[in-house]
PDB file of C-alpha atoms and ligand atoms in Angstrom:
ATOM      1  CA  UNK A  58      13.766  -4.634  17.526  1.00 94.00           C
ATOM      2  CA  UNK A  59      14.750  -1.025  16.752  1.00 97.00           C
ATOM      3  CA  UNK A  60      12.387   0.155  13.995  1.00 98.00           C
ATOM      4  CA  UNK A  61      12.058   3.507  12.245  1.00 98.00           C
ATOM      5  CA  UNK A  62       8.847   4.217  10.330  1.00 98.00           C
ATOM      6  CA  UNK A  63       8.528   6.911   7.663  1.00 98.00           C
ATOM      7  CA  UNK A  64       4.958   7.929   6.815  1.00 98.00           C
ATOM      8  CA  UNK A  65       3.821   7.249  10.392  1.00 98.00           C
ATOM      9  CA  UNK A  66       0.729   9.485  10.182  1.00 98.00           C
ATOM     10  CA  UNK A  67      -0.630   7.835   7.021  1.00 98.00           C
ATOM     11  CA  UNK A  68      -3.269   5.113   6.869  1.00 98.00           C
ATOM     12  CA  UNK A  69      -0.731   2.291   7.011  1.00 98.00           C
ATOM     13  CA  UNK A  70       1.698   4.281   9.162  1.00 98.00           C
ATOM     14  CA  UNK A  71      -0.827   4.580  12.003  1.00 98.00           C
ATOM     15  CA  UNK A  72      -1.416   0.818  11.938  1.00 98.00           C
ATOM     16  CA  UNK A  73       2.345   0.226  11.965  1.00 98.00           C
ATOM     17  CA  UNK A  74       2.772   2.478  14.988  1.00 98.00           C
ATOM     18  CA  UNK A  75       0.082   0.473  16.845  1.00 98.00           C
ATOM     19  CA  UNK A  76       1.547  -2.866  15.737  1.00 98.00           C
ATOM     20  CA  UNK A  77       5.107  -1.957  16.729  1.00 97.00           C
ATOM     21  CA  UNK A  78       4.254  -0.424  20.140  1.00 95.00           C
ATOM     22  CA  UNK A  79       6.234  -3.124  21.954  1.00 94.00           C
ATOM     23  CA  UNK A  80       9.383  -2.460  19.919  1.00 97.00           C
ATOM     24  CA  UNK A  81      11.904   0.384  20.124  1.00 97.00           C
ATOM     25  CA  UNK A  82      10.003   2.500  17.628  1.00 98.00           C
ATOM     26  CA  UNK A  83      10.923   5.847  16.069  1.00 98.00           C
ATOM     27  CA  UNK A  84       7.996   7.110  13.977  1.00 98.00           C
ATOM     28  CA  UNK A  85       8.337  10.025  11.548  1.00 98.00           C
ATOM     29  CA  UNK A  86       5.428  11.817   9.901  1.00 98.00           C
ATOM     30  CA  UNK A  87       5.789  14.135   6.889  1.00 98.00           C
ATOM     31  CA  UNK A  88       6.027  17.133   9.226  1.00 97.00           C
ATOM     32  CA  UNK A  89       8.992  15.523  11.056  1.00 98.00           C
ATOM     33  CA  UNK A  90      10.870  14.464   7.928  1.00 98.00           C
ATOM     34  CA  UNK A  91      10.342  15.163   4.246  1.00 98.00           C
ATOM     35  CA  UNK A  92      11.919  12.135   2.569  1.00 98.00           C
ATOM     36  CA  UNK A  93      12.939  14.354  -0.374  1.00 98.00           C
ATOM     37  CA  UNK A  94      15.414  16.060   1.970  1.00 98.00           C
ATOM     38  CA  UNK A  95      18.539  13.870   1.822  1.00 98.00           C
ATOM     39  CA  UNK A  96      20.400  15.627   4.657  1.00 98.00           C
ATOM     40  CA  UNK A  97      17.422  15.324   6.986  1.00 98.00           C
ATOM     41  CA  UNK A  98      16.803  11.668   6.111  1.00 98.00           C
ATOM     42  CA  UNK A  99      20.477  10.880   6.639  1.00 98.00           C
ATOM     43  CA  UNK A 100      20.463  12.701   9.977  1.00 98.00           C
ATOM     44  CA  UNK A 101      17.396  10.959  11.441  1.00 98.00           C
ATOM     45  CA  UNK A 102      18.480   7.515  10.247  1.00 98.00           C
ATOM     46  CA  UNK A 103      21.937   8.035  11.767  1.00 98.00           C
ATOM     47  CA  UNK A 104      20.372   9.147  15.042  1.00 98.00           C
ATOM     48  CA  UNK A 105      17.701   6.442  15.286  1.00 97.00           C
ATOM     49  CA  UNK A 106      20.132   3.804  13.957  1.00 97.00           C
ATOM     50  CA  UNK A 107      17.406   1.210  13.423  1.00 98.00           C
ATOM     51  CA  UNK A 108      17.699  -2.471  12.622  1.00 98.00           C
ATOM     52  CA  UNK A 109      14.700  -2.023  10.324  1.00 98.00           C
ATOM     53  CA  UNK A 110      13.202   0.914   8.466  1.00 98.00           C
ATOM     54  CA  UNK A 111       9.646   0.621   7.174  1.00 98.00           C
ATOM     55  CA  UNK A 112       9.035   3.131   4.400  1.00 98.00           C
ATOM     56  CA  UNK A 113       5.289   3.799   4.257  1.00 98.00           C
ATOM     57  CA  UNK A 114       5.620   7.454   3.178  1.00 98.00           C
ATOM     58  CA  UNK A 115       4.489   8.127  -0.370  1.00 98.00           C
ATOM     59  CA  UNK A 116       2.543  10.499  -2.592  1.00 98.00           C
ATOM     60  CA  UNK A 117      -0.498   8.227  -2.871  1.00 98.00           C
ATOM     61  CA  UNK A 118      -2.997  10.394  -4.764  1.00 98.00           C
ATOM     62  CA  UNK A 119      -3.136   8.218  -7.888  1.00 98.00           C
ATOM     63  CA  UNK A 120      -5.074  10.770  -9.953  1.00 98.00           C
ATOM     64  CA  UNK A 121      -3.013  13.668  -8.554  1.00 98.00           C
ATOM     65  CA  UNK A 122       0.173  11.934  -9.718  1.00 98.00           C
ATOM     66  CA  UNK A 123      -0.989  12.249 -13.344  1.00 98.00           C
ATOM     67  CA  UNK A 124      -0.840  16.053 -13.207  1.00 98.00           C
ATOM     68  CA  UNK A 125       2.110  16.185 -10.756  1.00 98.00           C
ATOM     69  CA  UNK A 126       4.572  13.802 -12.352  1.00 98.00           C
ATOM     70  CA  UNK A 127       7.637  15.559 -10.924  1.00 98.00           C
ATOM     71  CA  UNK A 128       6.264  15.446  -7.390  1.00 98.00           C
ATOM     72  CA  UNK A 129       5.307  11.767  -7.791  1.00 98.00           C
ATOM     73  CA  UNK A 130       8.853  10.859  -8.820  1.00 98.00           C
ATOM     74  CA  UNK A 131      10.485  13.187  -6.268  1.00 98.00           C
ATOM     75  CA  UNK A 132       8.644  11.553  -3.349  1.00 98.00           C
ATOM     76  CA  UNK A 133       7.967   7.999  -4.472  1.00 98.00           C
ATOM     77  CA  UNK A 134      11.256   7.362  -6.222  1.00 98.00           C
ATOM     78  CA  UNK A 135      13.945   9.886  -5.213  1.00 98.00           C
ATOM     79  CA  UNK A 136      12.646  10.066  -1.629  1.00 98.00           C
ATOM     80  CA  UNK A 137      12.677   6.277  -1.398  1.00 98.00           C
ATOM     81  CA  UNK A 138      16.241   6.195  -2.740  1.00 98.00           C
ATOM     82  CA  UNK A 139      17.259   8.715  -0.049  1.00 98.00           C
ATOM     83  CA  UNK A 140      15.927   6.373   2.619  1.00 98.00           C
ATOM     84  CA  UNK A 141      17.691   3.378   1.040  1.00 98.00           C
ATOM     85  CA  UNK A 142      21.020   5.253   0.884  1.00 98.00           C
ATOM     86  CA  UNK A 143      20.679   6.253   4.520  1.00 98.00           C
ATOM     87  CA  UNK A 144      19.827   2.650   5.424  1.00 98.00           C
ATOM     88  CA  UNK A 145      22.920   1.424   3.576  1.00 98.00           C
ATOM     89  CA  UNK A 146      25.142   3.928   5.417  1.00 98.00           C
ATOM     90  CA  UNK A 147      24.183   2.690   8.863  1.00 98.00           C
ATOM     91  CA  UNK A 148      23.557  -0.962   7.966  1.00 98.00           C
ATOM     92  CA  UNK A 149      19.776  -0.905   8.481  1.00 98.00           C
ATOM     93  CA  UNK A 150      17.406  -3.259   6.700  1.00 98.00           C
ATOM     94  CA  UNK A 151      14.561  -1.681   4.720  1.00 98.00           C
ATOM     95  CA  UNK A 152      10.997  -2.642   3.862  1.00 98.00           C
ATOM     96  CA  UNK A 153       9.674  -0.519   1.011  1.00 98.00           C
ATOM     97  CA  UNK A 154       5.886  -0.581   0.710  1.00 98.00           C
ATOM     98  CA  UNK A 155       4.947  -0.799  -2.952  1.00 98.00           C
ATOM     99  CA  UNK A 156       1.831  -1.378  -4.982  1.00 98.00           C
ATOM    100  CA  UNK A 157      -0.170  -3.647  -7.287  1.00 98.00           C
ATOM    101  CA  UNK A 158      -0.209  -0.662  -9.683  1.00 98.00           C
ATOM    102  CA  UNK A 159       3.287  -1.601 -10.926  1.00 98.00           C
ATOM    103  CA  UNK A 160       1.339  -4.055 -13.139  1.00 98.00           C
ATOM    104  CA  UNK A 161      -0.806  -3.291 -16.186  1.00 98.00           C
ATOM    105  CA  UNK A 162      -3.748  -5.501 -15.214  1.00 98.00           C
ATOM    106  CA  UNK A 163      -3.806  -7.663 -18.352  1.00 98.00           C
ATOM    107  CA  UNK A 164      -3.248 -10.869 -16.336  1.00 97.00           C
ATOM    108  CA  UNK A 165      -6.092 -13.295 -15.690  1.00 96.00           C
ATOM    109  CA  UNK A 166      -4.274 -15.142 -12.898  1.00 98.00           C
ATOM    110  CA  UNK A 167      -2.626 -13.593  -9.817  1.00 98.00           C
ATOM    111  CA  UNK A 168       0.616 -11.711 -10.407  1.00 98.00           C
ATOM    112  CA  UNK A 169       3.705 -13.431  -9.043  1.00 98.00           C
ATOM    113  CA  UNK A 170       6.427 -11.400  -7.330  1.00 98.00           C
ATOM    114  CA  UNK A 171       8.809 -11.959 -10.250  1.00 98.00           C
ATOM    115  CA  UNK A 172       6.384 -10.914 -13.000  1.00 98.00           C
ATOM    116  CA  UNK A 173       7.438  -8.073 -15.267  1.00 97.00           C
ATOM    117  CA  UNK A 174       6.494  -4.576 -14.121  1.00 98.00           C
ATOM    118  CA  UNK A 175       4.406  -2.649 -16.625  1.00 98.00           C
ATOM    119  CA  UNK A 176       2.679   0.310 -14.983  1.00 98.00           C
ATOM    120  CA  UNK A 177      -0.093   2.179 -16.798  1.00 98.00           C
ATOM    121  CA  UNK A 178      -0.222   5.329 -14.662  1.00 98.00           C
ATOM    122  CA  UNK A 179       2.303   7.816 -13.246  1.00 98.00           C
ATOM    123  CA  UNK A 180       1.898   6.615  -9.655  1.00 98.00           C
ATOM    124  CA  UNK A 181       2.658   3.041 -10.745  1.00 98.00           C
ATOM    125  CA  UNK A 182       5.590   4.234 -12.847  1.00 98.00           C
ATOM    126  CA  UNK A 183       7.091   6.128  -9.901  1.00 98.00           C
ATOM    127  CA  UNK A 184       6.794   3.091  -7.612  1.00 98.00           C
ATOM    128  CA  UNK A 185       8.100   0.683 -10.287  1.00 98.00           C
ATOM    129  CA  UNK A 186      11.124   2.917 -10.891  1.00 98.00           C
ATOM    130  CA  UNK A 187      11.690   3.102  -7.134  1.00 98.00           C
ATOM    131  CA  UNK A 188      11.639  -0.690  -6.864  1.00 98.00           C
ATOM    132  CA  UNK A 189      14.295  -0.979  -9.586  1.00 98.00           C
ATOM    133  CA  UNK A 190      16.524   1.684  -8.046  1.00 98.00           C
ATOM    134  CA  UNK A 191      16.188   0.384  -4.484  1.00 98.00           C
ATOM    135  CA  UNK A 192      17.367  -3.062  -5.553  1.00 98.00           C
ATOM    136  CA  UNK A 193      20.463  -1.359  -7.018  1.00 98.00           C
ATOM    137  CA  UNK A 194      21.157   0.759  -3.931  1.00 98.00           C
ATOM    138  CA  UNK A 195      20.294  -1.869  -1.334  1.00 98.00           C
ATOM    139  CA  UNK A 196      20.267  -5.397  -2.788  1.00 98.00           C
ATOM    140  CA  UNK A 197      18.862  -6.911   0.423  1.00 98.00           C
ATOM    141  CA  UNK A 198      15.827  -4.561   0.429  1.00 98.00           C
ATOM    142  CA  UNK A 199      12.416  -6.108   1.043  1.00 98.00           C
ATOM    143  CA  UNK A 200       9.775  -4.774  -1.353  1.00 98.00           C
ATOM    144  CA  UNK A 201       6.301  -5.443   0.053  1.00 98.00           C
ATOM    145  CA  UNK A 202       3.660  -4.891  -2.616  1.00 98.00           C
ATOM    146  CA  UNK A 203       0.136  -4.434  -1.365  1.00 98.00           C
ATOM    147  CA  UNK A 204      -3.234  -3.252  -2.712  1.00 98.00           C
ATOM    148  CA  UNK A 205      -6.559  -1.533  -2.013  1.00 98.00           C
ATOM    149  CA  UNK A 206      -5.735  -0.424   1.540  1.00 98.00           C
ATOM    150  CA  UNK A 207      -8.499   0.343   3.998  1.00 98.00           C
ATOM    151  CA  UNK A 208      -8.465   0.949   7.729  1.00 98.00           C
ATOM    152  CA  UNK A 209      -9.178   3.444  10.456  1.00 97.00           C
ATOM    153  CA  UNK A 210      -7.681   6.913  10.606  1.00 95.00           C
ATOM    154  CA  UNK A 211      -8.041   8.359   7.131  1.00 93.00           C
ATOM    155  CA  UNK A 212      -9.755   8.281   3.758  1.00 91.00           C
ATOM    156  CA  UNK A 213     -10.858   4.750   3.159  1.00 93.00           C
ATOM    157  CA  UNK A 214     -13.213   3.020   0.677  1.00 97.00           C
ATOM    158  CA  UNK A 215     -15.561   1.480   3.313  1.00 97.00           C
ATOM    159  CA  UNK A 216     -16.026   4.832   5.057  1.00 96.00           C
ATOM    160  CA  UNK A 217     -16.842   6.501   1.735  1.00 97.00           C
ATOM    161  CA  UNK A 218     -19.350   3.778   0.812  1.00 98.00           C
ATOM    162  CA  UNK A 219     -21.076   3.982   4.198  1.00 97.00           C
ATOM    163  CA  UNK A 220     -21.344   7.755   3.933  1.00 96.00           C
ATOM    164  CA  UNK A 221     -22.758   7.629   0.394  1.00 97.00           C
ATOM    165  CA  UNK A 222     -25.144   4.803   1.262  1.00 97.00           C
ATOM    166  CA  UNK A 223     -26.497   6.772   4.195  1.00 96.00           C
ATOM    167  CA  UNK A 224     -27.308   9.802   2.065  1.00 95.00           C
ATOM    168  CA  UNK A 225     -28.376   8.408  -1.334  1.00 96.00           C
ATOM    169  CA  UNK A 226     -31.096   6.017  -2.495  1.00 95.00           C
ATOM    170  CA  UNK A 227     -28.662   4.239  -4.825  1.00 97.00           C
ATOM    171  CA  UNK A 228     -24.887   4.175  -5.273  1.00 97.00           C
ATOM    172  CA  UNK A 229     -22.896   3.240  -8.376  1.00 97.00           C
ATOM    173  CA  UNK A 230     -19.703   1.229  -8.001  1.00 97.00           C
ATOM    174  CA  UNK A 231     -17.197  -0.003 -10.575  1.00 97.00           C
ATOM    175  CA  UNK A 232     -17.458  -3.717 -11.292  1.00 98.00           C
ATOM    176  CA  UNK A 233     -14.664  -4.273 -13.825  1.00 97.00           C
ATOM    177  CA  UNK A 234     -11.565  -3.793 -11.669  1.00 98.00           C
ATOM    178  CA  UNK A 235     -10.513  -6.792  -9.601  1.00 98.00           C
ATOM    179  CA  UNK A 236      -8.057  -6.768  -6.709  1.00 98.00           C
ATOM    180  CA  UNK A 237      -7.577  -7.678  -3.063  1.00 98.00           C
ATOM    181  CA  UNK A 238      -8.760  -5.275  -0.353  1.00 98.00           C
ATOM    182  CA  UNK A 239      -6.181  -5.126   2.426  1.00 98.00           C
ATOM    183  CA  UNK A 240      -6.824  -4.088   6.020  1.00 98.00           C
ATOM    184  CA  UNK A 241      -4.010  -1.905   7.362  1.00 98.00           C
ATOM    185  CA  UNK A 242      -3.731  -3.695  10.770  1.00 98.00           C
ATOM    186  CA  UNK A 243      -3.367  -7.061   8.951  1.00 98.00           C
ATOM    187  CA  UNK A 244      -0.737  -5.563   6.641  1.00 98.00           C
ATOM    188  CA  UNK A 245       1.133  -3.978   9.566  1.00 98.00           C
ATOM    189  CA  UNK A 246       1.191  -7.323  11.367  1.00 98.00           C
ATOM    190  CA  UNK A 247       2.539  -9.082   8.260  1.00 98.00           C
ATOM    191  CA  UNK A 248       5.221  -6.406   7.786  1.00 98.00           C
ATOM    192  CA  UNK A 249       6.355  -6.846  11.397  1.00 98.00           C
ATOM    193  CA  UNK A 250       6.553 -10.609  10.787  1.00 98.00           C
ATOM    194  CA  UNK A 251       8.602 -10.005   7.631  1.00 98.00           C
ATOM    195  CA  UNK A 252      11.087  -7.952   9.677  1.00 98.00           C
ATOM    196  CA  UNK A 253      11.363 -10.742  12.239  1.00 97.00           C
ATOM    197  CA  UNK A 254      11.857 -13.253   9.403  1.00 98.00           C
ATOM    198  CA  UNK A 255      14.644 -11.088   7.965  1.00 98.00           C
ATOM    199  CA  UNK A 256      12.787 -10.976   4.644  1.00 98.00           C
ATOM    200  CA  UNK A 257      14.329  -9.722   1.426  1.00 98.00           C
ATOM    201  CA  UNK A 258      13.290  -9.491  -2.203  1.00 98.00           C
ATOM    202  CA  UNK A 259       9.770  -8.864  -3.483  1.00 98.00           C
ATOM    203  CA  UNK A 260       6.878 -10.098  -1.343  1.00 98.00           C
ATOM    204  CA  UNK A 261       3.156  -9.723  -2.109  1.00 98.00           C
ATOM    205  CA  UNK A 262       1.117  -8.867   1.003  1.00 98.00           C
ATOM    206  CA  UNK A 263      -2.657  -8.538   0.710  1.00 98.00           C
ATOM    207  CA  UNK A 264      -5.654  -9.980   2.502  1.00 98.00           C
ATOM    208  CA  UNK A 265      -6.577 -13.279   0.881  1.00 98.00           C
ATOM    209  CA  UNK A 266      -9.246 -13.605  -1.792  1.00 98.00           C
ATOM    210  CA  UNK A 267     -10.212 -10.995  -4.348  1.00 98.00           C
ATOM    211  CA  UNK A 268     -13.207  -9.054  -5.579  1.00 98.00           C
ATOM    212  CA  UNK A 269     -14.301  -6.061  -7.615  1.00 98.00           C
ATOM    213  CA  UNK A 270     -14.988  -2.660  -6.011  1.00 98.00           C
ATOM    214  CA  UNK A 271     -18.689  -3.477  -6.488  1.00 98.00           C
ATOM    215  CA  UNK A 272     -18.330  -6.779  -4.547  1.00 98.00           C
ATOM    216  CA  UNK A 273     -16.357  -4.913  -1.863  1.00 98.00           C
ATOM    217  CA  UNK A 274     -19.109  -2.295  -1.512  1.00 98.00           C
ATOM    218  CA  UNK A 275     -21.836  -4.970  -1.386  1.00 98.00           C
ATOM    219  CA  UNK A 276     -20.029  -6.772   1.433  1.00 98.00           C
ATOM    220  CA  UNK A 277     -19.609  -3.517   3.379  1.00 98.00           C
ATOM    221  CA  UNK A 278     -23.332  -2.777   3.139  1.00 98.00           C
ATOM    222  CA  UNK A 279     -24.341  -6.378   3.874  1.00 97.00           C
ATOM    223  CA  UNK A 280     -22.263  -6.537   7.063  1.00 97.00           C
ATOM    224  CA  UNK A 281     -23.509  -3.088   8.083  1.00 96.00           C
ATOM    225  CA  UNK A 282     -27.125  -4.183   7.570  1.00 96.00           C
ATOM    226  CA  UNK A 283     -27.787  -1.389   5.070  1.00 96.00           C
ATOM    227  CA  UNK A 284     -30.223  -1.961   2.227  1.00 94.00           C
ATOM    228  CA  UNK A 285     -29.178   0.905  -0.083  1.00 97.00           C
ATOM    229  CA  UNK A 286     -29.283  -0.228  -3.719  1.00 97.00           C
ATOM    230  CA  UNK A 287     -25.938  -0.654  -5.483  1.00 97.00           C
ATOM    231  CA  UNK A 288     -25.547  -0.382  -9.231  1.00 97.00           C
ATOM    232  CA  UNK A 289     -22.629  -2.092 -10.975  1.00 98.00           C
ATOM    233  CA  UNK A 290     -20.982   0.247 -13.473  1.00 97.00           C
ATOM    234  CA  UNK A 291     -17.957   0.099 -15.765  1.00 97.00           C
ATOM    235  CA  UNK A 292     -14.700   2.030 -15.478  1.00 96.00           C
ATOM    236  CA  UNK A 293     -15.538   3.620 -18.842  1.00 95.00           C
ATOM    237  CA  UNK A 294     -18.677   5.158 -17.319  1.00 95.00           C
ATOM    238  CA  UNK A 295     -16.567   6.829 -14.604  1.00 90.00           C
ATOM    239  CA  UNK A 296     -13.449   8.165 -16.355  1.00 91.00           C
ATOM    240  CA  UNK A 297     -10.647   9.243 -14.008  1.00 95.00           C
ATOM    241  CA  UNK A 298      -7.351  11.012 -14.793  1.00 98.00           C
ATOM    242  CA  UNK A 299      -5.284   7.878 -14.042  1.00 98.00           C
ATOM    243  CA  UNK A 300      -5.906   4.546 -15.750  1.00 97.00           C
ATOM    244  CA  UNK A 301      -6.333   1.639 -13.333  1.00 97.00           C
ATOM    245  CA  UNK A 302      -5.348  -1.982 -13.959  1.00 98.00           C
ATOM    246  CA  UNK A 303      -8.443  -4.136 -14.610  1.00 98.00           C
ATOM    247  CA  UNK A 304      -6.914  -7.049 -12.699  1.00 98.00           C
ATOM    248  CA  UNK A 305      -4.297  -6.562 -10.007  1.00 97.00           C
ATOM    249  CA  UNK A 306      -4.629  -9.634  -7.807  1.00 98.00           C
ATOM    250  CA  UNK A 307      -1.256 -10.492  -6.248  1.00 98.00           C
ATOM    251  CA  UNK A 308      -0.243 -14.111  -5.663  1.00 98.00           C
ATOM    252  CA  UNK A 309       0.506 -14.911  -2.014  1.00 98.00           C
ATOM    253  CA  UNK A 310       3.203 -17.508  -2.792  1.00 98.00           C
ATOM    254  CA  UNK A 311       6.024 -15.099  -1.906  1.00 98.00           C
ATOM    255  CA  UNK A 312       4.406 -14.398   1.491  1.00 98.00           C
ATOM    256  CA  UNK A 313       3.637 -18.060   2.192  1.00 98.00           C
ATOM    257  CA  UNK A 314       7.334 -18.781   1.635  1.00 98.00           C
ATOM    258  CA  UNK A 315       7.891 -16.953   4.957  1.00 98.00           C
ATOM    259  CA  UNK A 316       5.129 -18.974   6.640  1.00 97.00           C
ATOM    260  CA  UNK A 317       2.870 -15.901   6.834  1.00 98.00           C
ATOM    261  CA  UNK A 318      -0.879 -16.255   6.104  1.00 98.00           C
ATOM    262  CA  UNK A 319      -3.324 -13.386   5.713  1.00 98.00           C
ATOM    263  CA  UNK A 320      -6.996 -13.447   6.737  1.00 98.00           C
ATOM    264  CA  UNK A 321      -9.711 -13.285   4.055  1.00 98.00           C
ATOM    265  CA  UNK A 322     -10.721  -9.769   2.996  1.00 98.00           C
ATOM    266  CA  UNK A 323     -14.337 -10.425   4.098  1.00 98.00           C
ATOM    267  CA  UNK A 324     -13.107 -11.218   7.614  1.00 98.00           C
ATOM    268  CA  UNK A 325     -11.108  -7.990   7.565  1.00 98.00           C
ATOM    269  CA  UNK A 326     -14.213  -6.013   6.514  1.00 98.00           C
ATOM    270  CA  UNK A 327     -16.125  -7.494   9.468  1.00 98.00           C
ATOM    271  CA  UNK A 328     -13.377  -6.533  11.944  1.00 98.00           C
ATOM    272  CA  UNK A 329     -13.080  -3.038  10.453  1.00 98.00           C
ATOM    273  CA  UNK A 330     -16.830  -2.445  10.789  1.00 97.00           C
ATOM    274  CA  UNK A 331     -17.023  -3.927  14.303  1.00 95.00           C
ATOM    275  CA  UNK A 332     -14.319  -1.544  15.497  1.00 93.00           C
ATOM    276  CA  UNK A 333     -16.049   1.549  14.097  1.00 88.00           C
TER     277      UNK A 333
HETATM  278  N1  NAP B 553      -3.677   3.256  -0.230  1.00 87.20           N
HETATM  279  C1  NAP B 553      -3.626   2.199  -1.028  1.00 87.20           C
HETATM  280  O1  NAP B 553      -4.640   1.684  -1.497  1.00 87.20           O
HETATM  281  C2  NAP B 553      -2.291   1.596  -1.373  1.00 87.20           C
HETATM  282  C3  NAP B 553      -2.250   0.509  -2.267  1.00 87.20           C
HETATM  283  C4  NAP B 553      -1.026  -0.061  -2.568  1.00 87.20           C
HETATM  284  C5  NAP B 553       0.129   0.433  -1.987  1.00 87.20           C
HETATM  285  N2  NAP B 553       0.065   1.495  -1.143  1.00 87.20           N
HETATM  286  C6  NAP B 553       1.309   1.988  -0.564  1.00 87.20           C
HETATM  287  O2  NAP B 553       1.228   1.822   0.835  1.00 87.20           O
HETATM  288  C7  NAP B 553       1.972   2.842   1.489  1.00 87.20           C
HETATM  289  C8  NAP B 553       1.098   3.508   2.537  1.00 87.20           C
HETATM  290  O3  NAP B 553      -0.025   4.074   1.892  1.00 87.20           O
HETATM  291  P1  NAP B 553      -1.182   4.783   2.695  1.00 87.20           P
HETATM  292  O4  NAP B 553      -2.470   4.357   2.101  1.00 87.20           O
HETATM  293  O5  NAP B 553      -0.956   4.648   4.154  1.00 87.20           O
HETATM  294  O6  NAP B 553      -0.930   6.272   2.232  1.00 87.20           O
HETATM  295  P2  NAP B 553      -1.237   7.648   2.989  1.00 87.20           P
HETATM  296  O7  NAP B 553      -2.349   7.478   3.960  1.00 87.20           O
HETATM  297  O8  NAP B 553      -1.354   8.673   1.911  1.00 87.20           O
HETATM  298  O9  NAP B 553       0.099   7.882   3.811  1.00 87.20           O
HETATM  299  C9  NAP B 553       1.289   8.258   3.197  1.00 87.20           C
HETATM  300  C10 NAP B 553       2.000   9.191   4.138  1.00 87.20           C
HETATM  301  O10 NAP B 553       3.190   9.638   3.485  1.00 87.20           O
HETATM  302  C11 NAP B 553       3.371  10.987   3.828  1.00 87.20           C
HETATM  303  N3  NAP B 553       4.206  11.695   2.860  1.00 87.20           N
HETATM  304  C12 NAP B 553       3.844  12.184   1.638  1.00 87.20           C
HETATM  305  N4  NAP B 553       4.872  12.822   1.068  1.00 87.20           N
HETATM  306  C13 NAP B 553       5.906  12.745   1.951  1.00 87.20           C
HETATM  307  C14 NAP B 553       7.239  13.234   1.939  1.00 87.20           C
HETATM  308  N5  NAP B 553       7.725  13.932   0.901  1.00 87.20           N
HETATM  309  N6  NAP B 553       8.022  12.985   3.018  1.00 87.20           N
HETATM  310  C15 NAP B 553       7.539  12.292   4.070  1.00 87.20           C
HETATM  311  N7  NAP B 553       6.295  11.821   4.138  1.00 87.20           N
HETATM  312  C16 NAP B 553       5.485  12.033   3.087  1.00 87.20           C
HETATM  313  C17 NAP B 553       1.974  11.556   3.862  1.00 87.20           C
HETATM  314  O11 NAP B 553       1.972  12.722   4.632  1.00 87.20           O
HETATM  315  P3  NAP B 553       1.031  13.976   4.226  1.00 87.20           P
HETATM  316  O12 NAP B 553      -0.361  13.424   4.269  1.00 87.20           O
HETATM  317  O13 NAP B 553       1.336  14.977   5.271  1.00 87.20           O
HETATM  318  O14 NAP B 553       1.459  14.363   2.853  1.00 87.20           O
HETATM  319  C18 NAP B 553       1.170  10.422   4.487  1.00 87.20           C
HETATM  320  O15 NAP B 553       1.074  10.552   5.882  1.00 87.20           O
HETATM  321  C19 NAP B 553       2.474   3.766   0.390  1.00 87.20           C
HETATM  322  O16 NAP B 553       3.779   3.416   0.048  1.00 87.20           O
HETATM  323  C20 NAP B 553       1.565   3.461  -0.779  1.00 87.20           C
HETATM  324  O17 NAP B 553       2.202   3.708  -2.003  1.00 87.20           O
HETATM  325  C21 NAP B 553      -1.115   2.078  -0.821  1.00 87.20           C
END
């Protein structure tokens, strides 16, 4: 399989590069290609002429997006459209990596792939708009929504928790946001399987099960054998520039339709910590 990856130096991008080692892979980091630059995107897609493009490049600073709305839309939406146009020109298939933050979090049961988008922050808005535009530009696009990424090679929730727990007698973690932690190597493997399955449409790809950030932190400390106290706090006690959905669990039905199963998030935490 000839695959081109944008965002190859990011958290997910690094896992994709490892996962796709056996394929004819062309990885681009932000210093190779700025996806806002149409001419450059067009040029590298023409040259690499891939069967599949995986678009993992994005402006992912959720709080930063609130004060940099133009940048958020320029990268996450216009940049994504550039990649889709280039894909259309050369007949490449595209997987666009999107987010649980396209939803508002008012659900009490997992979001299905076809549920209405209703983002409550700028990052989510930029990704939701991108999804809509990509479907227009490239109807056979595969939109892979994921959530709460963690993995080696960058800023990651487990690494932050371990660092805090090692230096403080007690840590406070939010207990009123529920989602599914997703391990980047598991996500990369599922994305590769989606390419092989010639997937299209919206697919939800997270590790199975769900928890709050507090539960996630407790599991990280438990598996690490650390006894640092953890205090459950509310989102209201820790105001951030961007609002977060209270519930952003994604139903796996759309992934199961391709015969793909994801490991439980607790199993992923164990493997992440073992490899550290
Ligand atoms: N992290 C999460 O919890 C999460 C949750 C749901 C969905 N997602 C989605 O998953 C995908 C991968 O996320 P991630 O966690 O791997 O993010 P990440 O670590 O921030 O990686 C994103 C990469 O995109 C690059 N990039 C930024 N602006 C660019 C531009 N204009 N042109 C080209 N490259 C650019 C960044 O490079 P620089 O660092 O050099 O700017 C970075 O290497 C993204 O689409 C994200 O929206 C992430």
